[in-house]
Amino acid sequence: MAFAQEKIYTIDDIYALPEGTRAELIDGQIYYMAPPSRIHQEISGELHYIIKDYIRQKAGTCKIYSAPFAVFLLNNDETNYVEPDISIVCDRSKLDDKGCHGAPDWIIEIVSPSNPGHDYVTKLSEYNAAGVREYWIVDPTTESITVYFFESNLFAQRYTFSDSVKVHIYDDLEIDFSQMEL
């Protein structure tokens, strides 16, 4: 007896979705995304501002992008497409008008209460395998930040919204969550 095969979706299927539909594609499976909450947007805005200001002050070459921003984790892979909440890309050759082709240097995901496993398990594995250097999971529900710095095998260093968190891809950047206006 043959089993029914699960459909494998591609990037073409993502682009064929109705306008305004937010979804990601991981290993050929579509994951629909709910609109972000107010606190999600506040955290994203604060982090974007802090990081962009740091890059400008240092005359850095990295670029920062907020969702929705297309990230094709692996070149020529038609079954993976994500829209991280914040992506920092230091190799500008990965960028074109469609988005980022290859792993960003640093990704920040802000956990959605409806599907926390997506950020803590599914994306963690995908980002590590693709070569993302640093990955932060910011969880508004638990008021925690979990930091992974894959380059040095630093896994699951946990902080709270009262802490100052070291950014590992930069020598001198710390983000003080207690100073954020949330």
Short mmCIF file of N, CA and C in Angstrom, two decimals:
data_model
loop_
_atom_site.label_atom_id
_atom_site.label_comp_id
_atom_site.label_asym_id
_atom_site.label_seq_id
_atom_site.Cartn_x
_atom_site.Cartn_y
_atom_site.Cartn_z
N MET A 1 0.84 -1.18 0.00
CA MET A 1 0.00 0.00 0.00
C MET A 1 0.89 1.25 0.00
N ALA A 2 0.62 2.17 -0.90
CA ALA A 2 1.39 3.40 -1.01
C ALA A 2 0.82 4.46 -0.08
N PHE A 3 1.71 5.23 0.51
CA PHE A 3 1.30 6.33 1.37
C PHE A 3 1.22 7.61 0.55
N ALA A 4 0.30 8.47 0.92
CA ALA A 4 0.17 9.77 0.24
C ALA A 4 1.42 10.59 0.53
N GLN A 5 1.96 11.20 -0.50
CA GLN A 5 3.16 12.02 -0.33
C GLN A 5 2.75 13.44 0.02
N GLU A 6 3.48 14.01 0.97
CA GLU A 6 3.23 15.40 1.35
C GLU A 6 3.75 16.30 0.24
N LYS A 7 3.00 17.33 -0.11
CA LYS A 7 3.41 18.24 -1.17
C LYS A 7 4.64 19.04 -0.73
N ILE A 8 5.59 19.15 -1.61
CA ILE A 8 6.76 19.98 -1.38
C ILE A 8 6.54 21.30 -2.13
N TYR A 9 6.51 22.39 -1.38
CA TYR A 9 6.29 23.70 -1.96
C TYR A 9 7.63 24.34 -2.32
N THR A 10 7.58 25.33 -3.20
CA THR A 10 8.80 26.04 -3.62
C THR A 10 8.60 27.54 -3.44
N ILE A 11 9.64 28.27 -3.71
CA ILE A 11 9.58 29.73 -3.62
C ILE A 11 8.52 30.28 -4.57
N ASP A 12 8.32 29.64 -5.71
CA ASP A 12 7.26 30.07 -6.63
C ASP A 12 5.90 30.03 -5.95
N ASP A 13 5.66 29.03 -5.10
CA ASP A 13 4.39 28.95 -4.36
C ASP A 13 4.26 30.11 -3.38
N ILE A 14 5.35 30.51 -2.75
CA ILE A 14 5.33 31.65 -1.83
C ILE A 14 4.95 32.92 -2.59
N TYR A 15 5.59 33.14 -3.74
CA TYR A 15 5.31 34.33 -4.53
C TYR A 15 3.91 34.32 -5.15
N ALA A 16 3.30 33.14 -5.23
CA ALA A 16 1.95 33.03 -5.80
C ALA A 16 0.85 33.25 -4.75
N LEU A 17 1.23 33.39 -3.48
CA LEU A 17 0.23 33.63 -2.44
C LEU A 17 -0.44 34.99 -2.66
N PRO A 18 -1.67 35.15 -2.19
CA PRO A 18 -2.33 36.45 -2.34
C PRO A 18 -1.52 37.57 -1.68
N GLU A 19 -1.54 38.73 -2.29
CA GLU A 19 -0.79 39.86 -1.75
C GLU A 19 -1.18 40.12 -0.30
N GLY A 20 -0.17 40.37 0.52
CA GLY A 20 -0.41 40.63 1.93
C GLY A 20 -0.33 39.39 2.80
N THR A 21 -0.29 38.21 2.20
CA THR A 21 -0.16 36.97 2.97
C THR A 21 1.29 36.80 3.37
N ARG A 22 1.54 36.70 4.67
CA ARG A 22 2.91 36.50 5.15
C ARG A 22 3.12 35.03 5.43
N ALA A 23 4.19 34.49 4.85
CA ALA A 23 4.49 33.07 5.03
C ALA A 23 5.98 32.85 4.82
N GLU A 24 6.47 31.78 5.40
CA GLU A 24 7.84 31.35 5.19
C GLU A 24 7.81 29.93 4.64
N LEU A 25 8.91 29.54 4.04
CA LEU A 25 9.03 28.22 3.44
C LEU A 25 10.27 27.55 4.04
N ILE A 26 10.06 26.46 4.74
CA ILE A 26 11.18 25.74 5.36
C ILE A 26 11.09 24.28 4.96
N ASP A 27 12.13 23.82 4.29
CA ASP A 27 12.21 22.44 3.81
C ASP A 27 10.96 22.06 3.02
N GLY A 28 10.48 22.98 2.19
CA GLY A 28 9.36 22.70 1.32
C GLY A 28 7.98 22.77 1.96
N GLN A 29 7.92 23.22 3.22
CA GLN A 29 6.64 23.35 3.91
C GLN A 29 6.36 24.83 4.17
N ILE A 30 5.13 25.24 3.92
CA ILE A 30 4.74 26.63 4.13
C ILE A 30 4.28 26.83 5.56
N TYR A 31 4.79 27.89 6.19
CA TYR A 31 4.40 28.29 7.54
C TYR A 31 3.80 29.69 7.43
N TYR A 32 2.51 29.80 7.69
CA TYR A 32 1.84 31.10 7.63
C TYR A 32 2.13 31.87 8.91
N MET A 33 2.23 33.19 8.79
CA MET A 33 2.58 34.03 9.93
C MET A 33 1.44 34.99 10.24
N ALA A 34 1.11 35.09 11.52
CA ALA A 34 0.09 36.04 11.97
C ALA A 34 0.70 37.44 11.99
N PRO A 35 -0.13 38.47 11.92
CA PRO A 35 0.41 39.84 12.04
C PRO A 35 1.10 40.00 13.39
N PRO A 36 2.20 40.77 13.43
CA PRO A 36 2.91 40.96 14.69
C PRO A 36 2.11 41.79 15.69
N SER A 37 2.35 41.53 16.97
CA SER A 37 1.68 42.27 18.04
C SER A 37 2.34 43.64 18.23
N ARG A 38 1.72 44.46 19.01
CA ARG A 38 2.28 45.79 19.31
C ARG A 38 3.64 45.66 19.98
N ILE A 39 3.78 44.79 20.99
CA ILE A 39 5.05 44.65 21.71
C ILE A 39 6.13 44.11 20.78
N HIS A 40 5.74 43.22 19.90
CA HIS A 40 6.67 42.69 18.90
C HIS A 40 7.24 43.84 18.07
N GLN A 41 6.37 44.72 17.61
CA GLN A 41 6.79 45.85 16.79
C GLN A 41 7.66 46.83 17.58
N GLU A 42 7.33 47.03 18.85
CA GLU A 42 8.15 47.94 19.67
C GLU A 42 9.55 47.38 19.86
N ILE A 43 9.65 46.09 20.16
CA ILE A 43 10.97 45.47 20.33
C ILE A 43 11.76 45.54 19.03
N SER A 44 11.12 45.20 17.93
CA SER A 44 11.78 45.23 16.63
C SER A 44 12.28 46.64 16.31
N GLY A 45 11.44 47.63 16.54
CA GLY A 45 11.83 49.01 16.26
C GLY A 45 13.00 49.47 17.11
N GLU A 46 12.96 49.16 18.41
CA GLU A 46 14.06 49.53 19.31
C GLU A 46 15.37 48.88 18.87
N LEU A 47 15.32 47.58 18.61
CA LEU A 47 16.54 46.87 18.21
C LEU A 47 17.08 47.40 16.89
N HIS A 48 16.19 47.61 15.93
CA HIS A 48 16.62 48.14 14.64
C HIS A 48 17.32 49.49 14.81
N TYR A 49 16.73 50.36 15.60
CA TYR A 49 17.31 51.68 15.83
C TYR A 49 18.70 51.58 16.48
N ILE A 50 18.83 50.77 17.53
CA ILE A 50 20.10 50.64 18.25
C ILE A 50 21.19 50.09 17.33
N ILE A 51 20.86 49.05 16.59
CA ILE A 51 21.86 48.40 15.73
C ILE A 51 22.24 49.31 14.57
N LYS A 52 21.25 49.93 13.94
CA LYS A 52 21.55 50.83 12.81
C LYS A 52 22.40 52.01 13.27
N ASP A 53 22.08 52.56 14.45
CA ASP A 53 22.86 53.68 14.99
C ASP A 53 24.30 53.24 15.25
N TYR A 54 24.49 52.05 15.79
CA TYR A 54 25.84 51.54 16.03
C TYR A 54 26.62 51.40 14.71
N ILE A 55 25.99 50.80 13.71
CA ILE A 55 26.66 50.61 12.42
C ILE A 55 27.05 51.97 11.82
N ARG A 56 26.16 52.95 11.91
CA ARG A 56 26.46 54.29 11.38
C ARG A 56 27.61 54.94 12.13
N GLN A 57 27.57 54.88 13.47
CA GLN A 57 28.63 55.50 14.26
C GLN A 57 29.99 54.89 13.99
N LYS A 58 30.03 53.62 13.66
CA LYS A 58 31.29 52.92 13.39
C LYS A 58 31.66 52.97 11.91
N ALA A 59 30.83 53.63 11.10
CA ALA A 59 31.02 53.65 9.65
C ALA A 59 31.16 52.22 9.12
N GLY A 60 30.31 51.35 9.65
CA GLY A 60 30.35 49.93 9.28
C GLY A 60 29.75 49.67 7.92
N THR A 61 30.05 48.51 7.41
CA THR A 61 29.57 48.13 6.08
C THR A 61 28.37 47.20 6.13
N CYS A 62 28.03 46.70 7.31
CA CYS A 62 26.89 45.79 7.42
C CYS A 62 25.58 46.56 7.18
N LYS A 63 24.59 45.84 6.70
CA LYS A 63 23.26 46.42 6.46
C LYS A 63 22.25 45.70 7.35
N ILE A 64 21.26 46.45 7.85
CA ILE A 64 20.22 45.88 8.69
C ILE A 64 18.87 45.98 7.98
N TYR A 65 18.10 44.89 8.07
CA TYR A 65 16.78 44.83 7.45
C TYR A 65 15.78 44.27 8.43
N SER A 66 14.58 44.86 8.43
CA SER A 66 13.47 44.36 9.24
C SER A 66 12.48 43.65 8.33
N ALA A 67 11.75 42.71 8.90
CA ALA A 67 10.71 41.98 8.16
C ALA A 67 9.64 42.96 7.69
N PRO A 68 9.06 42.71 6.56
CA PRO A 68 9.32 41.57 5.69
C PRO A 68 10.52 41.82 4.79
N PHE A 69 11.51 40.95 4.86
CA PHE A 69 12.71 40.99 4.04
C PHE A 69 13.07 39.56 3.71
N ALA A 70 13.17 39.26 2.43
CA ALA A 70 13.39 37.88 1.97
C ALA A 70 14.82 37.43 2.22
N VAL A 71 14.94 36.28 2.85
CA VAL A 71 16.23 35.64 3.04
C VAL A 71 16.15 34.24 2.43
N PHE A 72 16.98 34.02 1.43
CA PHE A 72 17.11 32.71 0.79
C PHE A 72 18.37 32.10 1.41
N LEU A 73 18.19 31.26 2.41
CA LEU A 73 19.32 30.80 3.23
C LEU A 73 20.43 30.14 2.43
N LEU A 74 20.06 29.38 1.43
CA LEU A 74 21.06 28.70 0.61
C LEU A 74 20.82 29.07 -0.85
N ASN A 75 21.88 29.40 -1.57
CA ASN A 75 21.74 29.74 -2.98
C ASN A 75 21.20 28.55 -3.76
N ASN A 76 20.36 28.83 -4.72
CA ASN A 76 19.78 27.83 -5.60
C ASN A 76 18.96 26.77 -4.86
N ASP A 77 18.43 27.11 -3.72
CA ASP A 77 17.55 26.21 -2.97
C ASP A 77 16.14 26.76 -3.10
N GLU A 78 15.30 26.05 -3.77
CA GLU A 78 13.94 26.50 -4.04
C GLU A 78 12.95 26.14 -2.94
N THR A 79 13.42 25.50 -1.84
CA THR A 79 12.49 25.03 -0.81
C THR A 79 12.66 25.74 0.52
N ASN A 80 13.46 26.80 0.57
CA ASN A 80 13.65 27.54 1.81
C ASN A 80 13.64 29.04 1.55
N TYR A 81 12.77 29.73 2.30
CA TYR A 81 12.61 31.18 2.20
C TYR A 81 12.10 31.64 3.56
N VAL A 82 12.83 32.53 4.21
CA VAL A 82 12.40 33.03 5.51
C VAL A 82 12.38 34.54 5.52
N GLU A 83 11.65 35.10 6.48
CA GLU A 83 11.59 36.54 6.69
C GLU A 83 11.89 36.81 8.16
N PRO A 84 13.18 36.78 8.54
CA PRO A 84 13.52 37.04 9.95
C PRO A 84 13.04 38.42 10.37
N ASP A 85 12.77 38.57 11.66
CA ASP A 85 12.33 39.88 12.15
C ASP A 85 13.40 40.93 11.92
N ILE A 86 14.67 40.57 12.16
CA ILE A 86 15.79 41.47 11.87
C ILE A 86 16.93 40.63 11.29
N SER A 87 17.50 41.12 10.19
CA SER A 87 18.65 40.47 9.56
C SER A 87 19.77 41.48 9.43
N ILE A 88 20.98 41.09 9.82
CA ILE A 88 22.16 41.92 9.64
C ILE A 88 23.06 41.18 8.66
N VAL A 89 23.37 41.83 7.55
CA VAL A 89 24.14 41.22 6.48
C VAL A 89 25.41 42.04 6.28
N CYS A 90 26.56 41.42 6.45
CA CYS A 90 27.83 42.13 6.33
C CYS A 90 28.49 41.92 4.97
N ASP A 91 28.13 40.85 4.28
CA ASP A 91 28.66 40.58 2.94
C ASP A 91 27.65 41.08 1.92
N ARG A 92 27.89 42.28 1.42
CA ARG A 92 26.92 42.91 0.53
C ARG A 92 26.76 42.19 -0.80
N SER A 93 27.68 41.30 -1.14
CA SER A 93 27.54 40.54 -2.39
C SER A 93 26.36 39.56 -2.30
N LYS A 94 25.84 39.32 -1.10
CA LYS A 94 24.68 38.45 -0.91
C LYS A 94 23.36 39.17 -1.18
N LEU A 95 23.42 40.49 -1.35
CA LEU A 95 22.21 41.29 -1.48
C LEU A 95 21.88 41.63 -2.92
N ASP A 96 20.59 41.55 -3.24
CA ASP A 96 20.08 42.09 -4.49
C ASP A 96 18.68 42.62 -4.22
N ASP A 97 17.98 43.00 -5.27
CA ASP A 97 16.66 43.60 -5.08
C ASP A 97 15.63 42.62 -4.50
N LYS A 98 15.85 41.34 -4.62
CA LYS A 98 14.92 40.35 -4.06
C LYS A 98 15.17 40.09 -2.58
N GLY A 99 16.39 40.36 -2.08
CA GLY A 99 16.69 40.10 -0.67
C GLY A 99 18.11 39.65 -0.47
N CYS A 100 18.29 38.71 0.46
CA CYS A 100 19.61 38.18 0.82
C CYS A 100 19.70 36.74 0.34
N HIS A 101 20.76 36.45 -0.42
CA HIS A 101 20.99 35.10 -0.94
C HIS A 101 22.18 34.51 -0.19
N GLY A 102 21.90 33.70 0.80
CA GLY A 102 22.90 33.15 1.69
C GLY A 102 22.58 33.58 3.11
N ALA A 103 23.33 33.05 4.04
CA ALA A 103 23.04 33.31 5.45
C ALA A 103 23.45 34.71 5.88
N PRO A 104 22.53 35.46 6.51
CA PRO A 104 22.93 36.72 7.15
C PRO A 104 23.93 36.43 8.27
N ASP A 105 24.65 37.45 8.69
CA ASP A 105 25.61 37.26 9.78
C ASP A 105 24.91 37.12 11.12
N TRP A 106 23.82 37.88 11.30
CA TRP A 106 23.12 37.89 12.59
C TRP A 106 21.64 37.97 12.30
N ILE A 107 20.89 37.10 12.94
CA ILE A 107 19.43 37.11 12.82
C ILE A 107 18.82 37.24 14.20
N ILE A 108 17.79 38.08 14.29
CA ILE A 108 17.01 38.22 15.52
C ILE A 108 15.56 37.86 15.20
N GLU A 109 15.02 36.92 15.94
CA GLU A 109 13.61 36.56 15.83
C GLU A 109 12.91 36.95 17.12
N ILE A 110 11.74 37.56 17.01
CA ILE A 110 10.91 37.91 18.16
C ILE A 110 9.77 36.90 18.18
N VAL A 111 9.70 36.15 19.25
CA VAL A 111 8.80 34.99 19.33
C VAL A 111 7.34 35.40 19.27
N SER A 112 6.61 34.68 18.44
CA SER A 112 5.16 34.83 18.38
C SER A 112 4.55 33.86 19.39
N PRO A 113 3.63 34.32 20.24
CA PRO A 113 3.04 33.43 21.24
C PRO A 113 2.29 32.25 20.62
N SER A 114 1.87 32.39 19.37
CA SER A 114 1.10 31.32 18.75
C SER A 114 1.97 30.16 18.27
N ASN A 115 3.28 30.38 18.10
CA ASN A 115 4.11 29.31 17.58
C ASN A 115 5.57 29.46 18.02
N PRO A 116 5.86 29.37 19.32
CA PRO A 116 7.23 29.58 19.79
C PRO A 116 8.22 28.51 19.29
N GLY A 117 7.74 27.30 19.08
CA GLY A 117 8.62 26.23 18.61
C GLY A 117 9.25 26.52 17.27
N HIS A 118 8.59 27.34 16.49
CA HIS A 118 9.11 27.68 15.16
C HIS A 118 10.47 28.38 15.29
N ASP A 119 10.58 29.32 16.24
CA ASP A 119 11.83 30.05 16.43
C ASP A 119 12.84 29.25 17.25
N TYR A 120 12.36 28.56 18.29
CA TYR A 120 13.25 27.84 19.20
C TYR A 120 13.79 26.53 18.63
N VAL A 121 13.09 25.91 17.70
CA VAL A 121 13.52 24.61 17.19
C VAL A 121 13.78 24.65 15.69
N THR A 122 12.72 24.90 14.91
CA THR A 122 12.82 24.81 13.46
C THR A 122 13.83 25.80 12.90
N LYS A 123 13.66 27.08 13.22
CA LYS A 123 14.57 28.08 12.67
C LYS A 123 15.97 27.97 13.26
N LEU A 124 16.07 27.62 14.52
CA LEU A 124 17.40 27.43 15.14
C LEU A 124 18.22 26.44 14.32
N SER A 125 17.62 25.32 13.99
CA SER A 125 18.31 24.29 13.22
C SER A 125 18.66 24.78 11.82
N GLU A 126 17.71 25.43 11.16
CA GLU A 126 17.94 25.93 9.79
C GLU A 126 19.04 26.99 9.77
N TYR A 127 19.00 27.92 10.70
CA TYR A 127 19.99 29.00 10.72
C TYR A 127 21.38 28.46 11.01
N ASN A 128 21.49 27.54 11.93
CA ASN A 128 22.78 26.94 12.25
C ASN A 128 23.34 26.22 11.03
N ALA A 129 22.51 25.41 10.38
CA ALA A 129 22.95 24.64 9.21
C ALA A 129 23.34 25.54 8.04
N ALA A 130 22.67 26.68 7.90
CA ALA A 130 22.92 27.58 6.77
C ALA A 130 24.17 28.43 6.94
N GLY A 131 24.68 28.55 8.17
CA GLY A 131 25.88 29.34 8.40
C GLY A 131 25.66 30.71 8.99
N VAL A 132 24.48 30.96 9.58
CA VAL A 132 24.26 32.21 10.32
C VAL A 132 25.28 32.23 11.46
N ARG A 133 25.94 33.36 11.65
CA ARG A 133 26.97 33.43 12.69
C ARG A 133 26.38 33.58 14.09
N GLU A 134 25.35 34.42 14.22
CA GLU A 134 24.76 34.70 15.53
C GLU A 134 23.24 34.75 15.39
N TYR A 135 22.55 34.16 16.37
CA TYR A 135 21.09 34.09 16.34
C TYR A 135 20.55 34.42 17.73
N TRP A 136 19.65 35.41 17.76
CA TRP A 136 18.99 35.79 19.02
C TRP A 136 17.51 35.46 18.91
N ILE A 137 16.98 34.90 19.99
CA ILE A 137 15.54 34.68 20.11
C ILE A 137 15.07 35.57 21.25
N VAL A 138 14.25 36.56 20.91
CA VAL A 138 13.72 37.49 21.90
C VAL A 138 12.27 37.07 22.18
N ASP A 139 11.99 36.76 23.43
CA ASP A 139 10.68 36.24 23.80
C ASP A 139 9.95 37.22 24.72
N PRO A 140 8.99 37.98 24.18
CA PRO A 140 8.27 38.97 25.00
C PRO A 140 7.46 38.33 26.12
N THR A 141 6.98 37.12 25.94
CA THR A 141 6.16 36.46 26.96
C THR A 141 6.98 36.15 28.21
N THR A 142 8.19 35.63 28.03
CA THR A 142 9.05 35.29 29.18
C THR A 142 10.03 36.40 29.50
N GLU A 143 10.00 37.47 28.69
CA GLU A 143 10.94 38.59 28.82
C GLU A 143 12.38 38.07 28.89
N SER A 144 12.71 37.24 27.88
CA SER A 144 14.04 36.65 27.84
C SER A 144 14.64 36.76 26.44
N ILE A 145 15.96 36.68 26.41
CA ILE A 145 16.72 36.67 25.17
C ILE A 145 17.62 35.45 25.23
N THR A 146 17.56 34.62 24.22
CA THR A 146 18.45 33.47 24.13
C THR A 146 19.40 33.72 22.98
N VAL A 147 20.71 33.63 23.27
CA VAL A 147 21.74 33.96 22.29
C VAL A 147 22.50 32.69 21.89
N TYR A 148 22.64 32.54 20.58
CA TYR A 148 23.46 31.47 20.01
C TYR A 148 24.53 32.14 19.16
N PHE A 149 25.80 31.84 19.46
CA PHE A 149 26.90 32.32 18.61
C PHE A 149 27.56 31.08 18.04
N PHE A 150 27.10 30.69 16.85
CA PHE A 150 27.48 29.42 16.27
C PHE A 150 28.97 29.32 15.95
N GLU A 151 29.62 30.45 15.67
CA GLU A 151 31.05 30.42 15.33
C GLU A 151 31.92 29.90 16.45
N SER A 152 31.52 30.12 17.68
CA SER A 152 32.34 29.65 18.80
C SER A 152 31.61 28.58 19.63
N ASN A 153 30.59 27.98 19.02
CA ASN A 153 29.82 26.95 19.72
C ASN A 153 29.20 27.43 21.03
N LEU A 154 28.85 28.72 21.08
CA LEU A 154 28.14 29.26 22.24
C LEU A 154 26.66 29.01 22.01
N PHE A 155 26.10 28.14 22.82
CA PHE A 155 24.70 27.76 22.63
C PHE A 155 23.88 28.13 23.85
N ALA A 156 22.74 28.71 23.58
CA ALA A 156 21.70 28.98 24.57
C ALA A 156 22.17 29.76 25.79
N GLN A 157 22.83 30.87 25.56
CA GLN A 157 23.15 31.79 26.64
C GLN A 157 21.89 32.63 26.85
N ARG A 158 21.37 32.62 28.07
CA ARG A 158 20.05 33.23 28.31
C ARG A 158 20.17 34.50 29.16
N TYR A 159 19.39 35.51 28.76
CA TYR A 159 19.35 36.80 29.44
C TYR A 159 17.89 37.18 29.69
N THR A 160 17.70 38.25 30.49
CA THR A 160 16.36 38.77 30.72
C THR A 160 16.27 40.19 30.16
N PHE A 161 15.07 40.75 30.20
CA PHE A 161 14.88 42.12 29.73
C PHE A 161 15.49 43.14 30.69
N SER A 162 16.11 42.69 31.78
CA SER A 162 16.83 43.57 32.70
C SER A 162 18.32 43.60 32.41
N ASP A 163 18.76 42.77 31.47
CA ASP A 163 20.20 42.60 31.22
C ASP A 163 20.70 43.40 30.03
N SER A 164 22.01 43.54 30.01
CA SER A 164 22.72 44.06 28.86
C SER A 164 23.31 42.84 28.14
N VAL A 165 23.09 42.76 26.84
CA VAL A 165 23.45 41.56 26.08
C VAL A 165 24.56 41.88 25.09
N LYS A 166 25.64 41.12 25.16
CA LYS A 166 26.80 41.29 24.27
C LYS A 166 26.46 40.75 22.89
N VAL A 167 26.79 41.56 21.87
CA VAL A 167 26.66 41.13 20.48
C VAL A 167 28.01 40.54 20.09
N HIS A 168 28.04 39.31 19.69
CA HIS A 168 29.30 38.61 19.44
C HIS A 168 29.92 38.89 18.09
N ILE A 169 29.12 39.31 17.08
CA ILE A 169 29.74 39.59 15.78
C ILE A 169 30.48 40.93 15.79
N TYR A 170 30.26 41.73 16.84
CA TYR A 170 30.97 43.00 17.00
C TYR A 170 31.76 42.96 18.31
N ASP A 171 32.90 43.67 18.32
CA ASP A 171 33.74 43.66 19.52
C ASP A 171 33.19 44.50 20.65
N ASP A 172 32.45 45.57 20.32
CA ASP A 172 32.13 46.54 21.36
C ASP A 172 30.66 46.97 21.38
N LEU A 173 29.76 46.06 21.03
CA LEU A 173 28.34 46.40 21.08
C LEU A 173 27.64 45.53 22.12
N GLU A 174 26.97 46.20 23.04
CA GLU A 174 26.08 45.55 24.00
C GLU A 174 24.74 46.26 23.91
N ILE A 175 23.68 45.50 24.00
CA ILE A 175 22.34 46.07 23.94
C ILE A 175 21.72 45.92 25.32
N ASP A 176 21.41 47.06 25.94
CA ASP A 176 20.85 47.08 27.29
C ASP A 176 19.31 47.07 27.17
N PHE A 177 18.75 45.91 27.37
CA PHE A 177 17.30 45.76 27.25
C PHE A 177 16.55 46.56 28.30
N SER A 178 17.17 46.81 29.46
CA SER A 178 16.49 47.56 30.51
C SER A 178 16.27 49.02 30.11
N GLN A 179 17.00 49.51 29.12
CA GLN A 179 16.88 50.89 28.67
C GLN A 179 15.87 51.06 27.54
N MET A 180 15.33 49.95 27.06
CA MET A 180 14.37 50.04 25.96
C MET A 180 13.03 50.56 26.48
N GLU A 181 12.38 51.35 25.65
CA GLU A 181 11.08 51.90 26.00
C GLU A 181 10.00 50.99 25.45
N LEU A 182 9.65 49.98 26.24
CA LEU A 182 8.66 48.99 25.79
C LEU A 182 7.35 49.19 26.52
#
